[in-house]
Coordinates of C-alpha atoms in Angstrom, one line a residue:
M1 CA -103.0 113.0 182.0
E2 CA -101.4 109.7 181.2
T3 CA -102.4 108.2 177.8
K4 CA -102.7 104.5 177.1
W5 CA -101.0 103.4 173.8
I6 CA -103.1 100.8 172.0
L7 CA -101.3 98.9 169.3
N8 CA -103.6 97.8 166.5
K9 CA -104.5 94.2 166.5
E10 CA -102.4 91.9 164.3
V11 CA -103.8 91.3 160.8
D12 CA -103.7 88.2 158.7
N13 CA -100.0 87.9 157.8
Q14 CA -100.8 85.8 154.7
K15 CA -102.9 88.7 153.3
V16 CA -100.1 91.1 154.1
V17 CA -97.5 89.0 152.2
E18 CA -99.8 88.5 149.2
L19 CA -100.7 92.2 149.0
S20 CA -97.1 93.2 149.4
K21 CA -96.1 91.0 146.5
D22 CA -99.0 92.0 144.3
L23 CA -98.4 95.8 144.8
G24 CA -94.6 95.7 145.0
I25 CA -94.6 97.5 148.4
D26 CA -93.0 96.7 151.7
K27 CA -94.9 94.7 154.4
N28 CA -95.4 97.8 156.7
L29 CA -97.4 99.6 153.9
A30 CA -99.3 96.4 153.1
T31 CA -100.2 96.0 156.8
L32 CA -101.6 99.5 156.8
L33 CA -103.8 98.7 153.9
V34 CA -105.0 95.4 155.4
Q35 CA -105.8 97.3 158.6
R36 CA -108.1 99.5 156.5
G37 CA -109.9 96.5 155.0
I38 CA -108.0 96.6 151.7
T39 CA -106.8 93.1 150.9
T40 CA -106.7 92.7 147.1
F41 CA -105.0 94.4 144.2
E42 CA -108.4 95.7 142.9
E43 CA -109.3 97.2 146.3
A44 CA -105.9 98.8 146.5
K45 CA -106.3 100.2 143.0
T46 CA -109.7 101.8 144.0
F47 CA -108.2 103.2 147.2
F48 CA -105.1 104.7 145.6
R49 CA -106.9 105.9 142.5
P50 CA -110.1 107.6 143.5
D51 CA -112.4 108.2 140.5
L52 CA -115.7 110.1 140.2
S53 CA -117.1 107.0 138.5
Q54 CA -117.0 105.4 142.0
L55 CA -119.9 107.7 143.1
H56 CA -123.3 106.1 143.6
D57 CA -126.4 106.9 141.5
P58 CA -128.2 109.7 143.5
F59 CA -131.6 108.1 142.5
L60 CA -130.8 105.2 144.8
M61 CA -131.6 107.6 147.6
K62 CA -135.2 107.4 148.8
D63 CA -137.4 110.4 147.6
M64 CA -134.7 111.7 145.2
D65 CA -137.1 111.3 142.2
R66 CA -139.7 113.3 144.1
A67 CA -137.2 116.0 145.0
V68 CA -136.0 116.4 141.4
D69 CA -139.5 116.5 140.1
R70 CA -140.5 119.3 142.6
V71 CA -137.4 121.4 141.7
L72 CA -138.1 121.1 138.0
Q73 CA -141.7 122.0 138.6
A74 CA -140.7 125.1 140.5
I75 CA -138.4 126.2 137.6
N76 CA -141.0 125.4 134.9
N77 CA -143.8 127.3 136.7
G78 CA -141.7 130.3 137.6
E79 CA -142.0 129.7 141.4
K80 CA -139.8 131.3 144.0
L81 CA -137.3 129.0 145.7
L82 CA -135.7 129.5 149.1
V83 CA -132.4 127.7 149.9
Y84 CA -132.4 127.2 153.7
G85 CA -129.5 125.9 155.7
D86 CA -128.0 125.5 159.2
Y87 CA -125.5 128.1 160.4
D88 CA -122.4 125.9 160.8
V89 CA -119.8 125.1 158.1
D90 CA -121.8 122.1 156.7
G91 CA -125.0 124.1 156.5
T92 CA -123.4 127.3 154.9
T93 CA -121.3 125.3 152.4
A94 CA -124.4 123.3 151.5
V95 CA -126.5 126.5 150.9
A96 CA -123.6 128.0 148.9
L97 CA -123.4 124.8 146.8
V98 CA -127.1 124.4 146.0
Y99 CA -127.7 128.2 145.6
T100 CA -124.8 128.6 143.2
Y101 CA -125.9 125.6 141.1
L102 CA -129.6 126.6 140.9
K103 CA -129.3 130.4 140.6
P104 CA -128.8 130.4 136.7
F105 CA -132.1 128.5 136.3
F106 CA -134.2 131.0 138.2
K107 CA -135.1 134.5 137.2
K108 CA -133.8 137.4 139.2
K109 CA -135.3 137.6 142.7
K110 CA -136.9 134.2 142.2
I111 CA -134.2 132.4 144.3
E112 CA -132.8 133.5 147.7
F113 CA -131.0 131.8 150.6
Y114 CA -131.9 131.9 154.3
I115 CA -129.7 131.0 157.3
P116 CA -131.6 131.0 160.7
D117 CA -130.2 133.2 163.4
R118 CA -128.4 131.0 165.9
Y119 CA -129.7 133.0 168.8
E120 CA -133.2 134.1 167.8
E121 CA -134.2 130.9 165.9
G122 CA -131.9 128.2 167.1
Y123 CA -130.9 125.1 165.2
G124 CA -132.9 123.8 162.2
I125 CA -136.1 124.8 160.5
S126 CA -137.7 127.6 162.4
H127 CA -141.2 129.1 162.5
K128 CA -139.7 132.4 161.6
G129 CA -138.0 130.9 158.5
I130 CA -141.3 129.4 157.4
D131 CA -143.1 132.6 158.0
Y132 CA -140.5 134.5 156.0
A133 CA -141.0 132.0 153.1
A134 CA -144.8 132.3 153.2
A135 CA -144.7 136.1 153.5
H136 CA -142.4 136.5 150.5
G137 CA -144.1 134.1 148.2
F138 CA -141.6 131.2 148.3
K139 CA -143.6 128.1 147.5
L140 CA -140.6 125.8 147.8
V141 CA -137.8 125.5 150.4
I142 CA -134.8 123.3 150.1
A143 CA -133.6 122.7 153.7
L144 CA -130.0 121.6 154.0
D145 CA -128.2 120.0 157.0
C146 CA -131.4 120.1 159.0
G147 CA -135.0 119.1 159.1
I148 CA -135.0 115.3 159.7
K149 CA -136.8 115.8 163.0
A150 CA -138.8 118.9 162.1
V151 CA -142.1 117.0 162.1
E152 CA -144.2 119.8 163.7
R153 CA -142.4 122.5 161.7
I154 CA -143.1 120.8 158.4
E155 CA -146.8 120.5 159.3
Y156 CA -146.8 124.2 160.1
A157 CA -145.2 124.9 156.7
N158 CA -147.8 122.7 154.9
E159 CA -150.6 124.7 156.6
R160 CA -149.0 127.9 155.2
G161 CA -148.7 126.5 151.7
V162 CA -144.9 126.1 151.7
D163 CA -143.4 122.9 150.3
F164 CA -140.1 121.5 151.8
I165 CA -137.4 119.3 150.4
I166 CA -135.3 118.1 153.3
C167 CA -131.6 117.3 152.7
D168 CA -130.2 116.0 156.0
H169 CA -127.7 113.5 157.3
H170 CA -128.6 113.3 161.0
R171 CA -130.4 110.5 162.7
A172 CA -134.2 110.3 162.0
G173 CA -136.7 110.2 164.8
D174 CA -139.6 107.9 165.1
V175 CA -141.6 109.9 162.6
I176 CA -140.4 111.2 159.2
P177 CA -141.6 114.8 158.5
N178 CA -144.4 115.0 155.9
A179 CA -142.3 117.0 153.4
V180 CA -142.4 116.7 149.6
A181 CA -139.2 114.8 149.8
V182 CA -136.9 113.8 152.7
L183 CA -133.4 112.9 151.5
D184 CA -131.4 111.3 154.3
A185 CA -129.5 108.1 153.9
K186 CA -129.8 107.4 157.6
R187 CA -133.6 107.2 157.5
P188 CA -134.5 103.6 158.2
D189 CA -136.4 103.0 155.0
C190 CA -133.6 104.4 152.7
H191 CA -131.3 101.9 151.2
Y192 CA -128.7 104.2 149.6
P193 CA -125.4 102.4 149.7
Y194 CA -123.5 105.0 151.7
D195 CA -125.0 106.7 154.8
E196 CA -122.1 108.9 156.0
L197 CA -122.5 111.9 153.6
S198 CA -122.4 115.4 155.1
G199 CA -125.4 117.7 154.8
C200 CA -123.6 119.4 151.9
G201 CA -123.0 115.9 150.5
V202 CA -126.8 115.3 150.4
G203 CA -127.2 118.6 148.6
F204 CA -124.5 117.6 146.2
K205 CA -126.4 114.4 145.4
L206 CA -129.6 116.5 144.7
I207 CA -127.8 118.7 142.2
T208 CA -126.1 115.6 140.6
A209 CA -129.6 114.1 140.1
L210 CA -130.8 117.4 138.6
S211 CA -127.9 117.4 136.2
M212 CA -128.8 113.8 135.2
R213 CA -132.3 115.0 134.4
G214 CA -130.9 117.7 132.1
L215 CA -130.7 120.7 134.4
G216 CA -127.1 121.9 134.0
T217 CA -124.1 119.6 133.4
I218 CA -122.1 117.2 135.6
E219 CA -119.1 119.5 135.0
Q220 CA -121.0 122.3 136.7
V221 CA -121.7 120.0 139.6
Y222 CA -118.1 118.9 140.0
D223 CA -117.0 122.6 139.9
L224 CA -118.5 122.8 143.4
L225 CA -116.5 120.0 145.0
D226 CA -114.3 122.5 146.8
L227 CA -117.3 123.5 148.9
L228 CA -118.2 119.9 149.6
A229 CA -114.6 119.1 150.7
V230 CA -114.7 121.9 153.2
S231 CA -118.0 120.5 154.6
I232 CA -116.8 116.9 154.8
A233 CA -113.6 118.0 156.7
A234 CA -115.2 120.5 159.0
D235 CA -118.2 118.3 159.9
I236 CA -115.8 115.4 160.9
V237 CA -117.7 112.8 158.9
P238 CA -115.8 109.6 157.8
I239 CA -113.5 110.1 154.9
T240 CA -114.4 106.7 153.5
G241 CA -116.3 105.5 150.4
E242 CA -117.9 108.4 148.6
N243 CA -116.6 111.0 151.0
R244 CA -113.0 110.0 150.3
V245 CA -113.6 110.4 146.5
L246 CA -115.4 113.7 147.0
T247 CA -112.7 115.0 149.3
Y248 CA -109.9 113.9 147.0
F249 CA -111.3 115.8 144.1
G250 CA -112.5 118.7 146.2
L251 CA -108.9 119.2 147.4
K252 CA -107.7 119.1 143.8
R253 CA -110.1 122.0 143.0
L254 CA -109.1 123.9 146.1
N255 CA -105.4 123.6 145.3
K256 CA -105.8 124.4 141.6
N257 CA -108.4 127.1 141.5
P258 CA -110.3 127.9 144.7
R259 CA -113.3 130.2 144.5
P260 CA -112.6 133.8 145.4
G261 CA -114.2 133.5 148.9
I262 CA -112.0 130.6 149.9
E263 CA -108.9 132.2 148.3
A264 CA -109.6 135.2 150.5
I265 CA -109.8 133.0 153.6
L266 CA -106.5 131.3 152.7
Q267 CA -104.8 134.7 152.5
H268 CA -105.9 135.5 156.1
A269 CA -104.7 132.0 157.2
N270 CA -101.3 132.7 155.6
I271 CA -101.6 129.7 153.4
V272 CA -99.9 129.8 150.0
R273 CA -101.1 127.1 147.7
R274 CA -98.6 125.0 145.8
D275 CA -97.8 125.9 142.2
E276 CA -96.4 122.9 140.4
D277 CA -93.8 125.2 138.8
E278 CA -92.7 126.7 142.1
I279 CA -89.6 124.7 143.0
D280 CA -86.1 125.8 143.7
E281 CA -82.9 124.5 142.1
N282 CA -82.8 121.5 144.5
D283 CA -86.3 120.4 143.6
N284 CA -87.6 121.6 147.0
V285 CA -91.3 122.6 147.0
L286 CA -91.5 126.2 148.1
T287 CA -95.2 126.1 149.1
R288 CA -97.5 123.2 149.9
E289 CA -100.8 121.6 149.0
L290 CA -103.8 122.2 151.2
T291 CA -104.8 119.2 153.3
V292 CA -107.9 118.1 155.2
S293 CA -106.3 119.5 158.4
D294 CA -106.2 122.9 156.8
L295 CA -109.9 122.7 156.0
V296 CA -110.6 121.6 159.6
F297 CA -108.4 124.1 161.5
L298 CA -107.9 127.1 159.2
I299 CA -110.8 127.4 156.8
G300 CA -113.7 125.8 158.8
P301 CA -113.3 128.0 162.0
R302 CA -113.4 131.2 159.9
I303 CA -116.5 130.2 158.1
N304 CA -118.1 129.2 161.4
A305 CA -117.1 132.4 163.1
A306 CA -119.8 134.5 161.3
G307 CA -122.6 132.4 162.7
R308 CA -121.0 132.0 166.1
I309 CA -120.5 135.8 166.7
D310 CA -122.8 137.5 164.2
K311 CA -124.7 136.4 161.0
A312 CA -123.9 133.1 159.3
S313 CA -125.4 134.5 156.1
D314 CA -122.2 136.5 155.7
S315 CA -120.3 133.2 155.3
V316 CA -122.6 132.2 152.5
R317 CA -122.1 135.6 150.8
L318 CA -118.4 135.0 151.1
L319 CA -118.6 131.5 149.6
I320 CA -120.8 132.6 146.6
A321 CA -118.8 135.8 145.9
D322 CA -117.5 135.9 142.4
K323 CA -115.4 139.0 142.6
P324 CA -112.1 139.0 144.4
D325 CA -112.5 142.5 145.8
H326 CA -115.9 141.7 147.3
A327 CA -114.6 138.4 148.7
A328 CA -111.6 140.1 150.3
K329 CA -113.9 142.7 152.0
L330 CA -116.2 139.9 153.4
A331 CA -113.2 137.8 154.4
N332 CA -111.7 140.7 156.4
S333 CA -114.9 141.1 158.3
I334 CA -115.2 137.4 159.0
N335 CA -111.5 137.2 160.1
D336 CA -112.2 139.9 162.6
L337 CA -115.1 137.8 164.0
N338 CA -112.8 134.8 164.1
D339 CA -110.4 136.8 166.3
M340 CA -113.2 137.7 168.5
R341 CA -114.3 134.1 168.7
R342 CA -110.8 133.0 169.8
E343 CA -110.9 135.6 172.6
F344 CA -114.3 134.4 173.8
D345 CA -113.2 130.8 173.5
N346 CA -110.0 131.2 175.6
R347 CA -111.7 133.3 178.3
I348 CA -114.7 131.0 178.7
T349 CA -112.5 127.9 178.7
E350 CA -110.4 129.4 181.6
E351 CA -113.5 130.3 183.5
A352 CA -115.0 126.8 183.1
L353 CA -111.8 125.1 184.1
G354 CA -111.6 127.4 187.2
M355 CA -115.2 126.6 188.0
I356 CA -114.5 122.9 188.0
A357 CA -111.2 123.2 190.0
D358 CA -113.0 125.2 192.7
D359 CA -115.9 122.8 193.1
Q360 CA -114.9 119.4 194.6
E361 CA -118.1 117.8 193.5
L362 CA -117.7 118.9 189.9
K363 CA -114.0 117.9 190.0
D364 CA -114.8 114.3 191.3
A365 CA -117.8 113.7 189.0
K366 CA -117.7 111.2 186.1
S367 CA -119.2 113.9 183.8
T368 CA -118.9 117.6 183.4
V369 CA -122.0 119.8 183.3
V370 CA -121.2 123.5 183.8
F371 CA -123.5 126.5 183.4
N372 CA -122.9 130.3 183.3
E373 CA -125.6 132.5 181.9
N374 CA -123.1 135.1 180.6
W375 CA -121.1 132.7 178.4
H376 CA -121.3 133.5 174.7
R377 CA -123.5 130.8 173.1
G378 CA -121.5 130.8 169.9
V379 CA -118.4 129.2 171.4
I380 CA -119.7 126.9 174.0
G381 CA -119.4 123.9 171.6
I382 CA -115.7 124.7 171.3
V383 CA -115.3 125.1 175.0
A384 CA -117.1 121.7 175.6
S385 CA -114.5 120.1 173.3
R386 CA -111.6 121.7 175.2
L387 CA -113.0 120.6 178.6
T388 CA -113.5 117.0 177.2
D389 CA -109.9 117.0 176.1
Y390 CA -108.7 118.3 179.5
Y391 CA -110.7 116.0 181.8
Y392 CA -111.5 113.3 179.3
R393 CA -115.1 112.7 180.3
P394 CA -118.5 113.4 178.8
T395 CA -119.1 117.2 178.9
I396 CA -121.9 119.6 178.6
V397 CA -121.5 123.4 178.6
L398 CA -124.6 125.5 179.1
T399 CA -125.6 129.1 178.9
R400 CA -128.8 131.1 178.8
A401 CA -130.5 132.0 175.5
N402 CA -134.1 133.0 174.6
G403 CA -135.3 132.2 178.1
L404 CA -133.9 128.7 178.2
I405 CA -130.8 127.0 179.4
T406 CA -129.1 125.8 176.2
G407 CA -125.8 124.2 175.4
S408 CA -123.5 121.8 173.6
A409 CA -122.3 118.3 174.5
R410 CA -119.2 116.5 173.6
S411 CA -118.2 112.9 174.4
I412 CA -115.3 110.5 174.7
K413 CA -114.5 107.5 172.6
S414 CA -116.5 104.8 174.5
F415 CA -119.7 106.8 175.2
D416 CA -122.8 107.7 173.2
I417 CA -123.7 111.1 174.5
Y418 CA -126.8 111.3 172.3
D419 CA -128.3 108.3 174.0
A420 CA -127.4 109.8 177.4
I421 CA -129.2 113.0 176.6
D422 CA -132.1 111.1 175.1
N423 CA -132.5 109.3 178.4
C424 CA -133.2 112.7 180.0
S425 CA -135.4 113.9 177.1
D426 CA -138.4 114.4 179.4
L427 CA -136.5 117.3 181.0
L428 CA -135.6 118.9 177.7
E429 CA -137.3 121.3 175.3
H430 CA -135.2 120.3 172.3
F431 CA -132.1 118.2 171.6
G432 CA -130.4 116.7 168.6
G433 CA -127.0 115.4 167.4
H434 CA -125.1 112.2 167.2
K435 CA -122.8 109.8 169.3
Y436 CA -120.0 112.3 170.0
A437 CA -121.7 115.7 169.8
A438 CA -125.1 117.1 170.5
G439 CA -127.1 120.2 171.4
L440 CA -129.9 120.6 173.9
S441 CA -132.1 123.2 175.7
M442 CA -134.2 123.0 178.8
K443 CA -136.1 125.2 181.3
E444 CA -133.9 126.4 184.1
E445 CA -135.8 124.6 186.8
H446 CA -134.9 121.3 185.2
L447 CA -131.1 121.9 185.3
P448 CA -130.4 120.3 188.8
E449 CA -132.4 117.1 187.9
F450 CA -130.8 116.9 184.5
R451 CA -127.3 117.2 186.0
R452 CA -128.1 114.5 188.5
R453 CA -129.6 112.1 185.9
F454 CA -126.9 112.7 183.4
E455 CA -124.2 112.0 185.9
E456 CA -126.1 108.9 187.0
Y457 CA -126.3 107.6 183.4
V458 CA -122.6 108.2 182.8
S459 CA -121.6 106.5 186.0
K460 CA -123.7 103.4 185.1
H461 CA -122.4 103.1 181.6
L462 CA -118.6 103.8 182.0
V463 CA -116.0 102.1 184.1
E464 CA -112.7 103.6 185.4
E465 CA -110.6 102.5 182.4
D466 CA -113.0 104.3 180.0
F467 CA -111.7 107.6 181.5
V468 CA -108.1 107.0 180.4
P469 CA -107.5 108.5 177.0
E470 CA -106.2 106.1 174.4
L471 CA -103.8 106.7 171.6
E472 CA -104.4 104.2 168.8
V473 CA -101.2 103.1 167.2
D474 CA -101.1 101.5 163.7
M475 CA -97.7 99.8 164.0
K476 CA -94.2 99.8 165.4
I477 CA -91.5 100.7 163.0
N478 CA -87.8 101.7 163.0
F479 CA -86.5 104.9 161.6
C480 CA -84.6 102.9 158.9
D481 CA -88.1 101.9 157.5
I482 CA -88.9 105.5 156.6
T483 CA -87.5 105.6 153.1
S484 CA -88.4 107.9 150.2
K485 CA -90.4 105.2 148.6
F486 CA -92.2 104.5 151.8
M487 CA -93.2 108.2 152.1
R488 CA -94.2 108.4 148.4
I489 CA -96.7 105.6 148.8
L490 CA -97.8 106.7 152.3
N491 CA -98.7 110.1 150.9
Q492 CA -101.1 108.3 148.5
F493 CA -103.1 107.1 151.5
A494 CA -104.4 110.7 151.8
P495 CA -106.9 112.4 152.2
F496 CA -106.8 111.5 155.8
G497 CA -109.7 111.8 158.3
P498 CA -112.1 109.7 160.3
G499 CA -112.1 106.1 158.9
N500 CA -108.8 106.7 157.2
M501 CA -106.7 108.5 159.8
S502 CA -103.1 109.4 159.2
P503 CA -101.1 106.4 160.5
V504 CA -99.6 106.6 164.0
F505 CA -96.2 104.9 164.3
W506 CA -94.4 103.8 167.4
T507 CA -90.6 103.8 167.6
D508 CA -88.6 102.6 170.6
N509 CA -85.0 103.4 171.8
V510 CA -85.1 107.0 170.6
R511 CA -82.5 109.5 171.9
D512 CA -81.8 113.2 171.5
A513 CA -79.4 113.8 168.7
G514 CA -78.2 117.0 170.2
G515 CA -80.5 119.6 168.7
S516 CA -83.7 119.2 170.8
R517 CA -85.0 122.3 172.5
A518 CA -88.1 123.8 174.1
V519 CA -90.0 126.4 172.0
G520 CA -93.1 128.5 172.2
A521 CA -92.4 129.9 175.7
H522 CA -91.1 126.4 176.6
K523 CA -94.5 124.8 176.1
H524 CA -93.5 122.6 173.1
L525 CA -90.6 120.5 172.1
K526 CA -88.7 120.9 168.9
L527 CA -86.9 117.6 168.5
T528 CA -83.8 116.3 166.7
V529 CA -83.7 112.5 167.4
M530 CA -82.1 109.3 166.4
Q531 CA -82.8 105.7 167.1
D532 CA -80.2 103.4 168.6
G533 CA -78.2 101.9 165.7
D534 CA -78.8 104.8 163.3
Q535 CA -75.2 106.0 163.5
E536 CA -73.9 102.6 162.3
T537 CA -76.2 102.7 159.3
N538 CA -75.6 106.4 158.5
I539 CA -79.3 107.4 159.0
A540 CA -79.6 111.1 159.5
P541 CA -81.4 112.4 162.6
F542 CA -85.1 113.2 162.2
S543 CA -86.6 116.5 163.2
G544 CA -89.9 116.5 165.0
I545 CA -92.4 118.7 167.0
A546 CA -94.1 117.6 170.2
F547 CA -96.8 120.0 171.2
Q548 CA -97.4 120.6 174.9
K549 CA -94.4 118.5 175.8
G550 CA -91.9 121.2 176.7
D551 CA -91.7 120.1 180.3
L552 CA -89.9 117.0 179.1
I553 CA -86.9 118.8 177.7
D554 CA -84.5 118.0 180.7
R555 CA -85.2 114.3 180.4
V556 CA -84.8 114.4 176.6
H557 CA -81.5 116.1 177.1
S558 CA -80.4 113.5 179.7
G559 CA -79.6 111.1 176.9
E560 CA -81.8 108.3 178.2
P561 CA -83.8 106.4 175.6
F562 CA -87.5 106.9 175.2
S563 CA -90.4 105.8 173.0
I564 CA -92.4 108.0 170.7
C565 CA -95.7 107.8 168.9
Y566 CA -96.0 110.1 165.8
H567 CA -97.5 111.0 162.5
L568 CA -95.2 111.4 159.5
E569 CA -95.8 114.7 157.7
Y570 CA -94.2 117.4 155.7
N571 CA -93.5 120.8 157.3
T572 CA -93.0 123.9 155.2
W573 CA -91.0 126.7 156.9
Q574 CA -89.5 129.7 155.2
G575 CA -90.0 128.2 151.7
K576 CA -88.5 124.8 152.6
T577 CA -90.5 121.6 152.9
T578 CA -89.0 118.8 155.0
L579 CA -90.1 115.6 156.6
Q580 CA -91.2 115.9 160.2
L581 CA -92.3 113.7 163.0
N582 CA -95.5 115.1 164.5
V583 CA -95.0 113.5 168.0
K584 CA -98.3 112.7 169.7
D585 CA -96.8 111.3 172.9
I586 CA -93.5 110.4 174.6
K587 CA -93.0 107.7 177.2
F588 CA -89.9 106.7 179.2
A589 CA -89.2 103.1 180.3
E590 CA -91.0 103.3 183.7
Q591 CA -94.2 104.6 182.1
F592 CA -95.0 101.3 180.4

């Protein structure tokens, strides 16, 4: 599929010149900062030097005082507390964080955690979970990463004498649940300064507030930042504002001294953390630091696998494990589940692609809605993402569960899939989510009408150009601009993620330097490239990797010039760390 390259709009050149002068950096780096809304020395200082003092007072969040009072009441009265969370990475890390912090303040068997079964109970606060709390004498439940729409469930809990504190980060409905406290910066009547926290982030603000009221210390709170960093990365929330500070220090914790459960996961992912003393005689780093990408692609999926295939409570047990041997045993089991998840994912993706290819109506549609009652519910969200990438259109993948048709939705850049599903809400039993991802369930008899109305909504709200994927490019540069100082400062833009993505650069007049080849069964390109003029200035060739571009090897070898868009990154291989171009796309002259 052809991709459109979109070059970032030009910024105020005067601001670039002034910032370049004030910071002593080149104009390219100053431009990247201005593109991110950083235009003054002080703003740059805050950006480049994240500090925990930049975090907001948790008591600015509506209902925080009520939540803290109720937790302290439970401790003082010897009540039982149930820490309840969703089954995904955000939910399980949130449960691990809050449970770990509060456990020392409760007597044995007075605090437990509960993760609803993905298949028996579904998403969010369940009747079964409430019944469990009531039957086992839990007077207080802290619900994490769920609950903002559980109006009826909270009324049921109130009838059963179970108090709830809701810690959520999803959109609120028209009615706020009648819980003891509802912590959610997205609720319309909350004026907390930052509303992009993850569910685990809201739990973090709760324990921060508790520490400010004398329950534990702020050092004990900050010791849990590794869990929070994993949640922020895996839940794809913006890494801006507070999230950027929290991720920065969470990564420091992960790289310095990860908890046993995460250390065990890293061993299965073949990641060796960097030791500052581990350098060779040429000052080459032999191992590397963990990045947000590692949390998203290596740690997150393994934590998720338990809930997708078996019990998400096993992920919590892994994250709260304090003995390496126990953590290793749990990680082995979860890694096996992750292997199984991959197998299901690959098979179902192939089946879904085949279903679309064999059905002309599905193939020509503006949306994708596919259903197979035998597909494993635990991976249909992943499959929906893969189909969205393949066809680049709003996608819903459905299967059967608990007598209903249930599924996951994923969207493209210009389309709010939550609103599209909301438009069909009269056909649904449940739904929830946000602009780019959602979940839903319906009775089987409503599926044809839902498919028709969803397609109709998509067709009305998107035009042909919306179905062409775009690659947003920060700026055009030449290879001679990529100096050691440039890279040293660029590295300080991290951690990267939504809202502060790793810059994409565009370079023209690139040619094969003689070492490019197809790798990975000829699916990918391993590049060695130069830009016209590099030989005269003695600039060495750059190495690069272009995934899924192996079919271009003959044209690359032909010697004709081409343009590339790429990230700059460091690649560690066999103990050596080198600069690498991570090439996102390649275009030849006639493609512009």
